Amino acid sequence: MEANIIHLATVTSTQDVARAMTARSVGTVIIADAQEKGRGRWGHVWLSPRGGLYMSIIMRSDPLLSLRAGIAVAHALQRLGIDARLKWPNDVLVKGKKIAGILIEASGGTAIVGIGVNIESVPLAGSTCIAAEAGRIIARDDLVLSIVQEMDTSYLEDILKTYRKLCATIGKDVAITMGNEKVSGLVVDVDEGGHLLLKTAEELRIISSGECAHLDVHSSADTGKQDRLR
Ligand code: BTN
């Protein structure tokens, strides 16, 4: 992707800036130093003080974009020596703590991929940041280039295979909130459409969208859950 990178100071949300441009701007990346109304998935606020990365990439829609974006950010953080993993679909975690989030807003064949990464500080208790995990401050713009490059590379990869390796949700007991419905169970896999395969007490469910919470803190390898997946 030929990236046209636009740096701004403070904006409401880089998603809003990108949305005003989409008709002509596939490949454009908007970066802001801070956001006054940063937004997350499911109507959450994304606190956006200076010292973090706030970027939106304008792209063509693609059914696996959500997984690809997660892979790109996780790989960019791994390049810094950080053991980044994914909580379905694309929250980026380090040892169970959130370090980055992704919001995709799509319409008419165009998708705005919004990415927020905690670099210098932790705006929300219980999260983590690059400074804490890598023990150093990194250059925000190098991280942007690394993420954009990884988004390109992901077209060449076996997305599902790569995603499964990074996904900390597979093998976990989870609770999924879908509007007023809440369903719990064991995640047995993610399918080729990026859906979660959830084994509840009653049935195997295919979940295409929902807010996912991990119910245990140990990895599947630690808890022997892998056995229950077979
Ligand atoms: C989430 O984990 O809920 C997604 C967070 C996405 C935050 C980014 S920061 C850049 C872009 N602008 C926004 O307002 N949100 C996204």
mmCIF file of C-alpha atoms in Angstrom, residues 28-229:
data_model
loop_
_atom_site.group_PDB
_atom_site.id
_atom_site.type_symbol
_atom_site.label_atom_id
_atom_site.label_comp_id
_atom_site.label_asym_id
_atom_site.label_seq_id
_atom_site.Cartn_x
_atom_site.Cartn_y
_atom_site.Cartn_z
ATOM 1 C CA THR A 28 -4.098 7.628 3.550
ATOM 2 C CA VAL A 29 -2.998 7.356 7.179
ATOM 3 C CA ILE A 30 -4.106 10.007 9.675
ATOM 4 C CA ILE A 31 -2.062 10.364 12.881
ATOM 5 C CA ALA A 32 -2.879 12.694 15.757
ATOM 6 C CA ASP A 33 -0.875 13.654 18.843
ATOM 7 C CA ALA A 34 -4.034 13.533 20.967
ATOM 8 C CA GLN A 35 -7.768 12.997 20.591
ATOM 9 C CA GLU A 36 -10.541 14.809 22.428
ATOM 10 C CA LYS A 37 -13.211 12.225 21.630
ATOM 11 C CA GLY A 38 -11.340 9.030 20.935
ATOM 12 C CA ARG A 39 -13.717 6.134 20.588
ATOM 13 C CA GLY A 40 -13.362 2.422 21.067
ATOM 14 C CA ARG A 41 -15.467 -0.585 20.155
ATOM 15 C CA TRP A 42 -18.931 -1.060 21.642
ATOM 16 C CA GLY A 43 -19.350 2.629 22.425
ATOM 17 C CA HIS A 44 -16.376 2.752 24.780
ATOM 18 C CA VAL A 45 -14.302 5.899 25.143
ATOM 19 C CA TRP A 46 -10.633 5.607 24.096
ATOM 20 C CA LEU A 47 -8.695 7.947 26.363
ATOM 21 C CA SER A 48 -6.154 9.666 24.121
ATOM 22 C CA PRO A 49 -3.638 11.912 25.914
ATOM 23 C CA ARG A 50 -0.352 12.933 24.270
ATOM 24 C CA GLY A 51 2.249 10.181 24.326
ATOM 25 C CA GLY A 52 0.130 7.497 22.648
ATOM 26 C CA LEU A 53 -0.342 6.465 19.046
ATOM 27 C CA TYR A 54 -3.684 7.360 17.494
ATOM 28 C CA MET A 55 -3.960 6.488 13.820
ATOM 29 C CA SER A 56 -6.590 5.708 11.202
ATOM 30 C CA ILE A 57 -5.825 3.985 7.927
ATOM 31 C CA ILE A 58 -8.233 4.282 5.005
ATOM 32 C CA MET A 59 -8.450 0.944 3.225
ATOM 33 C CA ARG A 60 -10.650 -1.109 0.968
ATOM 34 C CA SER A 61 -12.988 -3.369 2.942
ATOM 35 C CA ASP A 62 -12.015 -7.000 3.161
ATOM 36 C CA PRO A 63 -13.767 -9.753 5.136
ATOM 37 C CA LEU A 64 -10.673 -10.621 7.163
ATOM 38 C CA LEU A 65 -9.554 -7.020 7.733
ATOM 39 C CA SER A 66 -10.335 -7.253 11.427
ATOM 40 C CA LEU A 67 -7.985 -10.228 11.871
ATOM 41 C CA ARG A 68 -5.351 -8.744 9.540
ATOM 42 C CA ALA A 69 -5.268 -5.485 11.474
ATOM 43 C CA GLY A 70 -4.807 -7.358 14.748
ATOM 44 C CA ILE A 71 -2.006 -9.432 13.264
ATOM 45 C CA ALA A 72 -0.294 -6.301 11.896
ATOM 46 C CA VAL A 73 -0.292 -4.508 15.250
ATOM 47 C CA ALA A 74 0.759 -7.633 17.180
ATOM 48 C CA HIS A 75 3.622 -8.273 14.749
ATOM 49 C CA ALA A 76 4.756 -4.625 14.888
ATOM 50 C CA LEU A 77 4.914 -4.893 18.696
ATOM 51 C CA GLN A 78 6.712 -8.243 18.505
ATOM 52 C CA ARG A 79 9.360 -6.525 16.374
ATOM 53 C CA LEU A 80 10.022 -4.376 19.470
ATOM 54 C CA GLY A 81 10.540 -7.513 21.544
ATOM 55 C CA ILE A 82 7.070 -7.394 23.118
ATOM 56 C CA ASP A 83 5.151 -10.672 23.417
ATOM 57 C CA ALA A 84 1.893 -9.344 21.971
ATOM 58 C CA ARG A 85 -1.105 -11.673 21.608
ATOM 59 C CA LEU A 86 -4.676 -11.135 20.429
ATOM 60 C CA LYS A 87 -7.972 -11.316 22.255
ATOM 61 C CA TRP A 88 -10.685 -12.038 19.701
ATOM 62 C CA PRO A 89 -11.182 -10.326 17.434
ATOM 63 C CA ASN A 90 -8.331 -7.868 17.664
ATOM 64 C CA ASP A 91 -7.583 -6.457 21.098
ATOM 65 C CA VAL A 92 -3.824 -6.561 21.522
ATOM 66 C CA LEU A 93 -2.678 -7.892 24.894
ATOM 67 C CA VAL A 94 0.592 -8.446 26.684
ATOM 68 C CA LYS A 95 0.364 -10.969 29.515
ATOM 69 C CA GLY A 96 -3.383 -10.434 29.573
ATOM 70 C CA LYS A 97 -3.196 -6.628 29.741
ATOM 71 C CA LYS A 98 -4.404 -4.476 26.869
ATOM 72 C CA ILE A 99 -1.716 -2.501 25.053
ATOM 73 C CA ALA A 100 -3.581 -1.587 21.856
ATOM 74 C CA GLY A 101 -7.093 -1.527 20.452
ATOM 75 C CA ILE A 102 -8.554 -1.505 16.967
ATOM 76 C CA LEU A 103 -11.837 -0.033 15.740
ATOM 77 C CA ILE A 104 -12.949 -0.694 12.169
ATOM 78 C CA GLU A 105 -15.702 1.448 10.690
ATOM 79 C CA ALA A 106 -16.742 0.385 7.199
ATOM 80 C CA SER A 107 -19.179 1.675 4.630
ATOM 81 C CA GLY A 108 -19.545 1.395 0.870
ATOM 82 C CA GLY A 109 -16.481 -0.767 0.264
ATOM 83 C CA THR A 110 -14.166 1.461 2.290
ATOM 84 C CA ALA A 111 -12.975 0.728 5.813
ATOM 85 C CA ILE A 112 -11.353 3.054 8.306
ATOM 86 C CA VAL A 113 -9.018 1.056 10.504
ATOM 87 C CA GLY A 114 -8.484 2.994 13.741
ATOM 88 C CA ILE A 115 -5.564 1.897 15.879
ATOM 89 C CA GLY A 116 -4.672 3.135 19.344
ATOM 90 C CA VAL A 117 -1.451 2.016 21.035
ATOM 91 C CA ASN A 118 -0.344 2.936 24.566
ATOM 92 C CA ILE A 119 3.258 4.052 24.141
ATOM 93 C CA GLU A 120 4.458 6.127 27.094
ATOM 94 C CA SER A 121 1.693 5.690 29.619
ATOM 95 C CA VAL A 122 -1.380 3.744 30.591
ATOM 96 C CA PRO A 123 -4.491 5.902 30.267
ATOM 97 C CA LEU A 124 -6.709 3.184 31.759
ATOM 98 C CA ALA A 125 -5.933 1.203 34.927
ATOM 99 C CA GLY A 126 -5.227 -2.456 34.244
ATOM 100 C CA SER A 127 -3.752 -1.779 30.801
ATOM 101 C CA THR A 128 -0.105 -1.702 29.815
ATOM 102 C CA CYS A 129 2.127 0.317 27.480
ATOM 103 C CA ILE A 130 5.247 -0.056 25.343
ATOM 104 C CA ALA A 131 7.438 1.806 27.860
ATOM 105 C CA ALA A 132 6.493 -0.710 30.559
ATOM 106 C CA GLU A 133 6.857 -3.787 28.369
ATOM 107 C CA ALA A 134 9.928 -2.873 26.315
ATOM 108 C CA GLY A 135 11.627 -0.783 29.010
ATOM 109 C CA ARG A 136 12.191 2.106 26.618
ATOM 110 C CA ILE A 137 10.367 4.833 24.732
ATOM 111 C CA ILE A 138 10.103 4.142 21.018
ATOM 112 C CA ALA A 139 9.579 6.608 18.172
ATOM 113 C CA ARG A 140 5.875 6.768 17.383
ATOM 114 C CA ASP A 141 6.455 7.337 13.673
ATOM 115 C CA ASP A 142 8.657 4.239 13.382
ATOM 116 C CA LEU A 143 5.819 2.222 14.901
ATOM 117 C CA VAL A 144 3.369 3.713 12.394
ATOM 118 C CA LEU A 145 5.593 2.641 9.481
ATOM 119 C CA SER A 146 6.016 -0.787 10.973
ATOM 120 C CA ILE A 147 2.226 -1.248 11.326
ATOM 121 C CA VAL A 148 1.576 -0.020 7.764
ATOM 122 C CA GLN A 149 4.240 -2.374 6.451
ATOM 123 C CA GLU A 150 2.743 -5.294 8.406
ATOM 124 C CA MET A 151 -0.714 -4.514 6.990
ATOM 125 C CA ASP A 152 0.780 -4.925 3.507
ATOM 126 C CA THR A 153 2.612 -8.120 4.397
ATOM 127 C CA SER A 154 -0.534 -9.660 5.818
ATOM 128 C CA TYR A 155 -1.993 -9.906 2.293
ATOM 129 C CA LEU A 156 0.693 -12.457 1.559
ATOM 130 C CA GLU A 157 0.168 -14.569 4.662
ATOM 131 C CA ASP A 158 -2.124 -17.428 5.510
ATOM 132 C CA ILE A 159 -4.220 -15.133 7.671
ATOM 133 C CA LEU A 160 -6.085 -17.775 9.624
ATOM 134 C CA LYS A 161 -2.984 -19.813 10.413
ATOM 135 C CA THR A 162 -1.115 -16.716 11.579
ATOM 136 C CA TYR A 163 -4.127 -15.496 13.539
ATOM 137 C CA ARG A 164 -4.598 -18.808 15.345
ATOM 138 C CA LYS A 165 -0.960 -18.705 16.490
ATOM 139 C CA LEU A 166 -1.400 -15.222 17.956
ATOM 140 C CA CYS A 167 -4.894 -15.648 19.384
ATOM 141 C CA ALA A 168 -4.928 -15.996 23.172
ATOM 142 C CA THR A 169 -8.710 -16.526 23.127
ATOM 143 C CA ILE A 170 -8.610 -20.020 21.611
ATOM 144 C CA GLY A 171 -8.766 -22.512 24.476
ATOM 145 C CA LYS A 172 -10.080 -19.937 26.949
ATOM 146 C CA ASP A 173 -13.330 -19.803 28.849
ATOM 147 C CA VAL A 174 -14.977 -16.558 27.789
ATOM 148 C CA ALA A 175 -18.119 -14.498 28.187
ATOM 149 C CA ILE A 176 -19.427 -12.843 25.018
ATOM 150 C CA THR A 177 -21.816 -9.918 25.233
ATOM 151 C CA MET A 178 -23.990 -9.355 22.161
ATOM 152 C CA GLY A 179 -26.377 -6.516 22.937
ATOM 153 C CA ASN A 180 -28.666 -7.821 25.678
ATOM 154 C CA GLU A 181 -27.539 -11.414 25.277
ATOM 155 C CA LYS A 182 -24.588 -12.839 27.189
ATOM 156 C CA VAL A 183 -23.228 -16.273 26.436
ATOM 157 C CA SER A 184 -20.369 -18.152 28.097
ATOM 158 C CA GLY A 185 -18.344 -21.152 27.076
ATOM 159 C CA LEU A 186 -15.043 -22.523 25.890
ATOM 160 C CA VAL A 187 -13.564 -21.166 22.659
ATOM 161 C CA VAL A 188 -12.604 -24.112 20.495
ATOM 162 C CA ASP A 189 -11.441 -22.260 17.371
ATOM 163 C CA VAL A 190 -11.774 -19.312 15.009
ATOM 164 C CA ASP A 191 -13.137 -20.273 11.575
ATOM 165 C CA GLU A 192 -12.150 -19.110 8.087
ATOM 166 C CA GLY A 193 -14.594 -16.201 8.327
ATOM 167 C CA GLY A 194 -13.002 -14.988 11.544
ATOM 168 C CA HIS A 195 -15.966 -16.198 13.642
ATOM 169 C CA LEU A 196 -15.500 -17.596 17.117
ATOM 170 C CA LEU A 197 -16.529 -21.232 17.675
ATOM 171 C CA LEU A 198 -17.872 -21.364 21.207
ATOM 172 C CA LYS A 199 -18.749 -24.556 23.063
ATOM 173 C CA THR A 200 -21.457 -23.638 25.575
ATOM 174 C CA ALA A 201 -23.057 -26.052 28.046
ATOM 175 C CA GLU A 202 -25.800 -26.706 25.453
ATOM 176 C CA GLU A 203 -24.340 -26.407 21.958
ATOM 177 C CA LEU A 204 -21.579 -25.253 19.637
ATOM 178 C CA ARG A 205 -22.224 -21.646 18.651
ATOM 179 C CA ILE A 206 -20.707 -19.571 15.877
ATOM 180 C CA ILE A 207 -20.202 -16.017 17.067
ATOM 181 C CA SER A 208 -19.621 -13.377 14.403
ATOM 182 C CA SER A 209 -19.570 -10.300 16.610
ATOM 183 C CA GLY A 210 -19.598 -9.487 20.302
ATOM 184 C CA GLU A 211 -17.569 -8.123 23.197
ATOM 185 C CA CYS A 212 -15.319 -10.866 24.502
ATOM 186 C CA ALA A 213 -14.033 -11.199 28.069
ATOM 187 C CA HIS A 214 -11.496 -13.858 29.042
ATOM 188 C CA LEU A 215 -12.711 -15.548 32.211
ATOM 189 C CA ASP A 216 -9.411 -17.048 33.300
ATOM 190 C CA VAL A 217 -5.953 -15.598 33.392
ATOM 191 C CA HIS A 218 -3.949 -18.697 32.511
ATOM 192 C CA SER A 219 -3.085 -19.754 28.984
ATOM 193 C CA SER A 220 -4.599 -22.936 27.554
ATOM 194 C CA ALA A 221 -1.191 -24.591 27.818
ATOM 195 C CA ASP A 222 -1.087 -23.792 31.554
ATOM 196 C CA THR A 223 -4.538 -25.117 32.324
ATOM 197 C CA GLY A 224 -4.642 -28.200 30.166
ATOM 198 C CA LYS A 225 -7.665 -26.844 28.263
ATOM 199 C CA GLN A 226 -6.078 -27.937 25.020
ATOM 200 C CA ASP A 227 -7.251 -31.455 25.925
ATOM 201 C CA ARG A 228 -10.874 -30.313 26.025
ATOM 202 C CA LEU A 229 -10.549 -28.918 22.486
#
